[in-house]
Amino acid sequence: GAVVSQHPSRVICKSGTSVKIECRSLDFQATTMFWYRQFPKQSLMLMATSNEGSKATYEQGVEKDKFLINHASLTLSTLTVTSAHPEDSSFYICSAINRGTGELFFGEGSRLTVL
Amino acid sequence: RKEVEQDPGPFNVPEGATVAFNCTYSNSASQSFFWYRQDCRKEPKLLMSVYSSGNEDGRFTAQLNRASQYISLLIRDSKLSDSATYLCVVRNYGGSQGNLIFGKGTKLSVKP
């Protein structure tokens, strides 16, 4: 079964609303989690690196005030898309590094559709 | 130049065929290399790591040429279930904290 759980797997929302996506490591501690975005027929693009207990590091071109990341515990990171617009519709995927083994695991992804 | 480049395909092959994918990376300091498989609308899943000496896992063989900054994946005796997008992935930082750089992927379609 999945070792990184992402929720919700699919969400449809109206333009202007905010959406929160959770990424949870199920049986390991993850000091570092990554958030990616993938548009159709495009590669995964790293949005930000989420570090437990500290501020996330955002990639160039990613607005930190629009994509709020919180990594309050060793097993949970959340991504909130604020004031969502149709162009934010995408597949959002998180990944987490097992603190003990260094292995990287992906969540199952969240498909966001903004109407 | 993109950090990781792959031929997007699609590669359409019959069952039982041998198919090879190539990938080039731009950062000579890249340290770790992987092939991931991504099915439609799913998350990527690790297929295999790529080692300097080359490595094999069943029908899959991966090769790395650091001098040419080139990675390959060979699939022998293709199965219908091999149909997917294959992602070439590079990790640039040392240790376990580095992020992964993904290629756009090469789509493989295996036909009966």
PDB file of C-alpha atoms in Angstrom:
ATOM      1  CA  GLY A   1       0.000   0.000   0.000  1.00  0.00           C
ATOM      2  CA  ALA A   2       0.906   3.660  -0.227  1.00  0.00           C
ATOM      3  CA  VAL A   3       3.448   4.963   2.232  1.00  0.00           C
ATOM      4  CA  VAL A   4       2.667   8.574   1.365  1.00  0.00           C
ATOM      5  CA  SER A   5      -0.981   9.495   1.430  1.00  0.00           C
ATOM      6  CA  GLN A   6      -2.245  12.520  -0.420  1.00  0.00           C
ATOM      7  CA  HIS A   7      -5.726  13.912   0.065  1.00  0.00           C
ATOM      8  CA  PRO A   8      -7.959  14.774  -1.674  1.00  0.00           C
ATOM      9  CA  SER A   9      -7.173  12.822  -4.822  1.00  0.00           C
ATOM     10  CA  ARG A  10      -9.512  14.973  -6.839  1.00  0.00           C
ATOM     11  CA  VAL A  11     -11.056  18.358  -6.151  1.00  0.00           C
ATOM     12  CA  ILE A  12     -13.199  20.710  -8.156  1.00  0.00           C
ATOM     13  CA  CYS A  13     -13.665  24.241  -6.910  1.00  0.00           C
ATOM     14  CA  LYS A  14     -14.909  27.620  -8.013  1.00  0.00           C
ATOM     15  CA  SER A  15     -12.581  30.388  -9.044  1.00  0.00           C
ATOM     16  CA  GLY A  16     -11.565  32.529  -6.078  1.00  0.00           C
ATOM     17  CA  THR A  17     -11.823  29.832  -3.448  1.00  0.00           C
ATOM     18  CA  SER A  18      -8.938  28.222  -1.573  1.00  0.00           C
ATOM     19  CA  VAL A  19      -8.087  24.552  -1.637  1.00  0.00           C
ATOM     20  CA  LYS A  20      -5.958  22.614   0.831  1.00  0.00           C
ATOM     21  CA  ILE A  21      -4.085  19.450  -0.132  1.00  0.00           C
ATOM     22  CA  GLU A  22      -2.570  17.201   2.502  1.00  0.00           C
ATOM     23  CA  CYS A  23       0.520  15.037   2.172  1.00  0.00           C
ATOM     24  CA  ARG A  24       1.045  12.529   4.939  1.00  0.00           C
ATOM     25  CA  SER A  25       3.832  10.008   5.449  1.00  0.00           C
ATOM     26  CA  LEU A  26       2.162   6.925   6.874  1.00  0.00           C
ATOM     27  CA  ASP A  27       4.871   4.943   8.604  1.00  0.00           C
ATOM     28  CA  PHE A  28       7.960   7.081   8.591  1.00  0.00           C
ATOM     29  CA  GLN A  29       9.081  10.516   9.606  1.00  0.00           C
ATOM     30  CA  ALA A  30       9.792  12.990   6.845  1.00  0.00           C
ATOM     31  CA  THR A  31      11.775  16.084   7.658  1.00  0.00           C
ATOM     32  CA  THR A  32      11.633  17.078   3.994  1.00  0.00           C
ATOM     33  CA  MET A  33       8.712  16.935   1.614  1.00  0.00           C
ATOM     34  CA  PHE A  34       8.494  18.266  -1.918  1.00  0.00           C
ATOM     35  CA  TRP A  35       5.554  19.672  -3.812  1.00  0.00           C
ATOM     36  CA  TYR A  36       5.380  19.269  -7.583  1.00  0.00           C
ATOM     37  CA  ARG A  37       2.936  20.386 -10.215  1.00  0.00           C
ATOM     38  CA  GLN A  38       2.366  18.662 -13.534  1.00  0.00           C
ATOM     39  CA  PHE A  39       0.396  20.160 -16.404  1.00  0.00           C
ATOM     40  CA  PRO A  40      -0.897  17.859 -19.176  1.00  0.00           C
ATOM     41  CA  LYS A  41       1.911  16.398 -21.282  1.00  0.00           C
ATOM     42  CA  GLN A  42       4.498  18.286 -19.246  1.00  0.00           C
ATOM     43  CA  SER A  43       7.131  17.104 -16.791  1.00  0.00           C
ATOM     44  CA  LEU A  44       6.821  17.371 -13.044  1.00  0.00           C
ATOM     45  CA  MET A  45       7.966  20.782 -11.934  1.00  0.00           C
ATOM     46  CA  LEU A  46       9.187  21.330  -8.397  1.00  0.00           C
ATOM     47  CA  MET A  47       7.210  24.093  -6.716  1.00  0.00           C
ATOM     48  CA  ALA A  48       8.699  24.103  -3.252  1.00  0.00           C
ATOM     49  CA  THR A  49      10.630  22.178  -0.666  1.00  0.00           C
ATOM     50  CA  SER A  50       8.876  21.841   2.649  1.00  0.00           C
ATOM     51  CA  ASN A  51      10.990  21.492   5.776  1.00  0.00           C
ATOM     52  CA  GLU A  52       9.492  20.462   9.097  1.00  0.00           C
ATOM     53  CA  GLY A  53       9.398  23.322  11.538  1.00  0.00           C
ATOM     54  CA  SER A  54      10.680  25.972   9.163  1.00  0.00           C
ATOM     55  CA  LYS A  55       9.564  27.999   6.175  1.00  0.00           C
ATOM     56  CA  ALA A  56       9.286  26.324   2.821  1.00  0.00           C
ATOM     57  CA  THR A  57      11.754  27.095   0.066  1.00  0.00           C
ATOM     58  CA  TYR A  58       9.993  28.094  -3.138  1.00  0.00           C
ATOM     59  CA  GLU A  59      11.292  27.656  -6.669  1.00  0.00           C
ATOM     60  CA  GLN A  60      11.675  30.670  -8.879  1.00  0.00           C
ATOM     61  CA  GLY A  61       8.373  31.801 -10.326  1.00  0.00           C
ATOM     62  CA  VAL A  62       6.222  30.161  -7.655  1.00  0.00           C
ATOM     63  CA  GLU A  63       4.314  32.675  -5.555  1.00  0.00           C
ATOM     64  CA  LYS A  64       4.659  31.848  -1.886  1.00  0.00           C
ATOM     65  CA  ASP A  65       1.596  33.894  -0.949  1.00  0.00           C
ATOM     66  CA  LYS A  66      -0.520  31.981  -3.406  1.00  0.00           C
ATOM     67  CA  PHE A  67       0.770  28.516  -2.614  1.00  0.00           C
ATOM     68  CA  LEU A  68       0.940  28.309   1.152  1.00  0.00           C
ATOM     69  CA  ILE A  69       2.917  25.420   2.559  1.00  0.00           C
ATOM     70  CA  ASN A  70       2.826  24.265   6.143  1.00  0.00           C
ATOM     71  CA  HIS A  71       4.948  21.398   7.479  1.00  0.00           C
ATOM     72  CA  ALA A  72       4.001  21.437  11.130  1.00  0.00           C
ATOM     73  CA  SER A  73       4.854  17.842  11.969  1.00  0.00           C
ATOM     74  CA  LEU A  74       7.219  15.115  10.839  1.00  0.00           C
ATOM     75  CA  THR A  75       4.418  13.321   9.020  1.00  0.00           C
ATOM     76  CA  LEU A  76       2.288  16.063   7.490  1.00  0.00           C
ATOM     77  CA  SER A  77       2.753  18.835   4.973  1.00  0.00           C
ATOM     78  CA  THR A  78      -0.105  20.842   3.494  1.00  0.00           C
ATOM     79  CA  LEU A  79      -0.325  22.919   0.328  1.00  0.00           C
ATOM     80  CA  THR A  80      -3.046  25.543   0.158  1.00  0.00           C
ATOM     81  CA  VAL A  81      -3.843  27.070  -3.209  1.00  0.00           C
ATOM     82  CA  THR A  82      -5.328  30.440  -2.330  1.00  0.00           C
ATOM     83  CA  SER A  83      -7.752  32.340  -4.538  1.00  0.00           C
ATOM     84  CA  ALA A  84      -7.597  29.593  -7.133  1.00  0.00           C
ATOM     85  CA  HIS A  85      -7.932  30.457 -10.820  1.00  0.00           C
ATOM     86  CA  PRO A  86      -8.600  28.154 -13.771  1.00  0.00           C
ATOM     87  CA  GLU A  87      -4.905  28.307 -14.718  1.00  0.00           C
ATOM     88  CA  ASP A  88      -4.099  26.678 -11.374  1.00  0.00           C
ATOM     89  CA  SER A  89      -5.876  23.535 -12.575  1.00  0.00           C
ATOM     90  CA  SER A  90      -3.195  20.867 -12.551  1.00  0.00           C
ATOM     91  CA  PHE A  91      -1.982  17.633 -11.016  1.00  0.00           C
ATOM     92  CA  TYR A  92      -0.248  18.342  -7.709  1.00  0.00           C
ATOM     93  CA  ILE A  93       2.051  15.659  -6.320  1.00  0.00           C
ATOM     94  CA  CYS A  94       3.988  15.543  -3.096  1.00  0.00           C
ATOM     95  CA  SER A  95       6.965  13.416  -2.214  1.00  0.00           C
ATOM     96  CA  ALA A  96       8.600  12.697   1.108  1.00  0.00           C
ATOM     97  CA  ILE A  97      12.042  11.558   2.145  1.00  0.00           C
ATOM     98  CA  ASN A  98      12.199   8.873   4.794  1.00  0.00           C
ATOM     99  CA  ARG A  99      14.295  10.434   7.518  1.00  0.00           C
ATOM    100  CA  GLY A 100      15.762   7.078   8.465  1.00  0.00           C
ATOM    101  CA  THR A 101      16.546   5.503   5.094  1.00  0.00           C
ATOM    102  CA  GLY A 102      16.781   8.461   2.707  1.00  0.00           C
ATOM    103  CA  GLU A 103      14.300   6.816   0.320  1.00  0.00           C
ATOM    104  CA  LEU A 104      11.939   9.083  -1.590  1.00  0.00           C
ATOM    105  CA  PHE A 105       8.269   8.212  -1.927  1.00  0.00           C
ATOM    106  CA  PHE A 106       5.552   9.942  -3.924  1.00  0.00           C
ATOM    107  CA  GLY A 107       1.994  10.587  -2.922  1.00  0.00           C
ATOM    108  CA  GLU A 108      -0.738   9.513  -5.301  1.00  0.00           C
ATOM    109  CA  GLY A 109      -1.352  13.049  -6.507  1.00  0.00           C
ATOM    110  CA  SER A 110      -4.249  15.485  -6.318  1.00  0.00           C
ATOM    111  CA  ARG A 111      -6.028  16.616  -9.452  1.00  0.00           C
ATOM    112  CA  LEU A 112      -7.316  20.160  -9.046  1.00  0.00           C
ATOM    113  CA  THR A 113      -9.887  21.610 -11.416  1.00  0.00           C
ATOM    114  CA  VAL A 114     -10.827  25.237 -10.968  1.00  0.00           C
ATOM    115  CA  LEU A 115     -14.015  26.281 -12.715  1.00  0.00           C
TER     116      LEU A 115
ATOM    117  CA  ARG B   1      19.314  23.872 -22.621  1.00  0.00           C
ATOM    118  CA  LYS B   2      16.908  21.909 -20.422  1.00  0.00           C
ATOM    119  CA  GLU B   3      18.454  20.139 -17.440  1.00  0.00           C
ATOM    120  CA  VAL B   4      17.120  16.743 -18.442  1.00  0.00           C
ATOM    121  CA  GLU B   5      16.131  15.998 -22.032  1.00  0.00           C
ATOM    122  CA  GLN B   6      14.333  12.989 -23.409  1.00  0.00           C
ATOM    123  CA  ASP B   7      12.811  12.033 -26.729  1.00  0.00           C
ATOM    124  CA  PRO B   8       9.077  12.427 -26.022  1.00  0.00           C
ATOM    125  CA  GLY B   9       8.094   9.627 -28.401  1.00  0.00           C
ATOM    126  CA  PRO B  10       5.601   8.076 -28.579  1.00  0.00           C
ATOM    127  CA  PHE B  11       7.281   4.771 -29.184  1.00  0.00           C
ATOM    128  CA  ASN B  12       4.750   2.311 -30.589  1.00  0.00           C
ATOM    129  CA  VAL B  13       6.115  -1.228 -30.523  1.00  0.00           C
ATOM    130  CA  PRO B  14       4.688  -4.736 -30.813  1.00  0.00           C
ATOM    131  CA  GLU B  15       4.730  -7.145 -27.907  1.00  0.00           C
ATOM    132  CA  GLY B  16       8.060  -8.872 -27.576  1.00  0.00           C
ATOM    133  CA  ALA B  17      10.043  -6.015 -29.118  1.00  0.00           C
ATOM    134  CA  THR B  18      13.139  -4.486 -27.607  1.00  0.00           C
ATOM    135  CA  VAL B  19      13.003  -0.743 -27.112  1.00  0.00           C
ATOM    136  CA  ALA B  20      15.598   1.751 -25.901  1.00  0.00           C
ATOM    137  CA  PHE B  21      15.131   5.189 -24.390  1.00  0.00           C
ATOM    138  CA  ASN B  22      17.803   7.834 -24.152  1.00  0.00           C
ATOM    139  CA  CYS B  23      18.254  10.798 -21.883  1.00  0.00           C
ATOM    140  CA  THR B  24      20.842  13.550 -21.575  1.00  0.00           C
ATOM    141  CA  TYR B  25      21.487  15.821 -18.608  1.00  0.00           C
ATOM    142  CA  SER B  26      23.207  19.180 -18.555  1.00  0.00           C
ATOM    143  CA  ASN B  27      24.723  19.382 -15.069  1.00  0.00           C
ATOM    144  CA  SER B  28      28.044  17.558 -14.993  1.00  0.00           C
ATOM    145  CA  ALA B  29      27.912  17.580 -11.194  1.00  0.00           C
ATOM    146  CA  SER B  30      24.725  15.494 -11.109  1.00  0.00           C
ATOM    147  CA  GLN B  31      25.147  12.661  -8.694  1.00  0.00           C
ATOM    148  CA  SER B  32      22.230  10.245  -8.840  1.00  0.00           C
ATOM    149  CA  PHE B  33      20.172   8.984 -11.719  1.00  0.00           C
ATOM    150  CA  PHE B  34      16.914   7.133 -11.930  1.00  0.00           C
ATOM    151  CA  TRP B  35      14.257   5.884 -14.282  1.00  0.00           C
ATOM    152  CA  TYR B  36      10.697   6.344 -13.085  1.00  0.00           C
ATOM    153  CA  ARG B  37       7.556   5.033 -14.669  1.00  0.00           C
ATOM    154  CA  GLN B  38       4.373   7.085 -14.721  1.00  0.00           C
ATOM    155  CA  ASP B  39       1.027   5.681 -15.766  1.00  0.00           C
ATOM    156  CA  CYS B  40      -1.654   8.016 -17.035  1.00  0.00           C
ATOM    157  CA  ARG B  41      -2.987  10.269 -14.271  1.00  0.00           C
ATOM    158  CA  LYS B  42      -0.908   8.506 -11.624  1.00  0.00           C
ATOM    159  CA  GLU B  43       2.117   9.421  -9.577  1.00  0.00           C
ATOM    160  CA  PRO B  44       5.624   8.445 -10.757  1.00  0.00           C
ATOM    161  CA  LYS B  45       6.986   5.179  -9.411  1.00  0.00           C
ATOM    162  CA  LEU B  46      10.646   4.270  -9.196  1.00  0.00           C
ATOM    163  CA  LEU B  47      11.580   1.726 -11.833  1.00  0.00           C
ATOM    164  CA  MET B  48      15.289   1.529 -11.146  1.00  0.00           C
ATOM    165  CA  SER B  49      18.301   3.510 -10.100  1.00  0.00           C
ATOM    166  CA  VAL B  50      21.090   3.881 -12.630  1.00  0.00           C
ATOM    167  CA  TYR B  51      24.628   3.030 -11.601  1.00  0.00           C
ATOM    168  CA  SER B  52      27.889   3.912 -13.312  1.00  0.00           C
ATOM    169  CA  SER B  53      28.649   0.262 -14.028  1.00  0.00           C
ATOM    170  CA  GLY B  54      25.242  -0.285 -15.577  1.00  0.00           C
ATOM    171  CA  ASN B  55      22.592  -2.422 -13.966  1.00  0.00           C
ATOM    172  CA  GLU B  56      19.916  -4.880 -14.925  1.00  0.00           C
ATOM    173  CA  ASP B  57      16.613  -5.810 -13.360  1.00  0.00           C
ATOM    174  CA  GLY B  58      14.864  -8.582 -15.238  1.00  0.00           C
ATOM    175  CA  ARG B  59      13.943  -7.272 -18.680  1.00  0.00           C
ATOM    176  CA  PHE B  60      15.197  -3.774 -17.877  1.00  0.00           C
ATOM    177  CA  THR B  61      18.779  -2.586 -18.315  1.00  0.00           C
ATOM    178  CA  ALA B  62      20.011   0.885 -17.402  1.00  0.00           C
ATOM    179  CA  GLN B  63      23.277   2.446 -18.497  1.00  0.00           C
ATOM    180  CA  LEU B  64      25.052   5.647 -17.484  1.00  0.00           C
ATOM    181  CA  ASN B  65      27.781   7.433 -19.409  1.00  0.00           C
ATOM    182  CA  ARG B  66      29.079  10.257 -17.246  1.00  0.00           C
ATOM    183  CA  ALA B  67      31.535  11.520 -19.873  1.00  0.00           C
ATOM    184  CA  SER B  68      28.713  12.044 -22.361  1.00  0.00           C
ATOM    185  CA  GLN B  69      26.144  12.884 -19.659  1.00  0.00           C
ATOM    186  CA  TYR B  70      23.868  10.276 -21.120  1.00  0.00           C
ATOM    187  CA  ILE B  71      21.527   7.710 -19.566  1.00  0.00           C
ATOM    188  CA  SER B  72      19.689   4.901 -21.274  1.00  0.00           C
ATOM    189  CA  LEU B  73      16.995   2.362 -20.506  1.00  0.00           C
ATOM    190  CA  LEU B  74      16.564  -0.834 -22.504  1.00  0.00           C
ATOM    191  CA  ILE B  75      13.418  -2.904 -22.253  1.00  0.00           C
ATOM    192  CA  ARG B  76      13.549  -6.419 -23.694  1.00  0.00           C
ATOM    193  CA  ASP B  77      10.577  -8.612 -24.584  1.00  0.00           C
ATOM    194  CA  SER B  78       8.078  -5.772 -24.180  1.00  0.00           C
ATOM    195  CA  LYS B  79       4.781  -6.560 -22.487  1.00  0.00           C
ATOM    196  CA  LEU B  80       1.466  -4.782 -22.879  1.00  0.00           C
ATOM    197  CA  SER B  81       1.792  -3.749 -19.246  1.00  0.00           C
ATOM    198  CA  ASP B  82       4.990  -1.854 -20.045  1.00  0.00           C
ATOM    199  CA  SER B  83       2.885   0.828 -21.744  1.00  0.00           C
ATOM    200  CA  ALA B  84       3.519   3.995 -19.739  1.00  0.00           C
ATOM    201  CA  THR B  85       5.608   7.143 -19.748  1.00  0.00           C
ATOM    202  CA  TYR B  86       9.211   6.640 -18.683  1.00  0.00           C
ATOM    203  CA  LEU B  87      10.821   9.523 -16.850  1.00  0.00           C
ATOM    204  CA  CYS B  88      14.540  10.143 -16.703  1.00  0.00           C
ATOM    205  CA  VAL B  89      15.349  11.684 -13.335  1.00  0.00           C
ATOM    206  CA  VAL B  90      18.499  13.307 -11.990  1.00  0.00           C
ATOM    207  CA  ARG B  91      19.393  14.342  -8.481  1.00  0.00           C
ATOM    208  CA  ASN B  92      21.924  17.156  -8.322  1.00  0.00           C
ATOM    209  CA  TYR B  93      22.615  17.642  -4.645  1.00  0.00           C
ATOM    210  CA  GLY B  94      24.550  15.399  -2.329  1.00  0.00           C
ATOM    211  CA  GLY B  95      22.916  13.260   0.302  1.00  0.00           C
ATOM    212  CA  SER B  96      19.267  12.529   0.716  1.00  0.00           C
ATOM    213  CA  GLN B  97      18.018  16.079   0.846  1.00  0.00           C
ATOM    214  CA  GLY B  98      18.325  16.950  -2.806  1.00  0.00           C
ATOM    215  CA  ASN B  99      15.353  17.370  -5.060  1.00  0.00           C
ATOM    216  CA  LEU B 100      14.798  15.454  -8.246  1.00  0.00           C
ATOM    217  CA  ILE B 101      14.867  16.977 -11.723  1.00  0.00           C
ATOM    218  CA  PHE B 102      12.482  15.220 -14.080  1.00  0.00           C
ATOM    219  CA  GLY B 103      12.633  14.897 -17.822  1.00  0.00           C
ATOM    220  CA  LYS B 104       9.365  15.300 -19.716  1.00  0.00           C
ATOM    221  CA  GLY B 105       9.184  11.584 -20.232  1.00  0.00           C
ATOM    222  CA  THR B 106       9.082   9.200 -23.148  1.00  0.00           C
ATOM    223  CA  LYS B 107       5.774   7.584 -23.890  1.00  0.00           C
ATOM    224  CA  LEU B 108       5.769   3.881 -24.717  1.00  0.00           C
ATOM    225  CA  SER B 109       2.813   2.073 -26.190  1.00  0.00           C
ATOM    226  CA  VAL B 110       3.105  -1.700 -26.557  1.00  0.00           C
ATOM    227  CA  LYS B 111       0.568  -3.197 -28.959  1.00  0.00           C
ATOM    228  CA  PRO B 112      -0.632  -6.802 -29.219  1.00  0.00           C
TER     229      PRO B 112
END
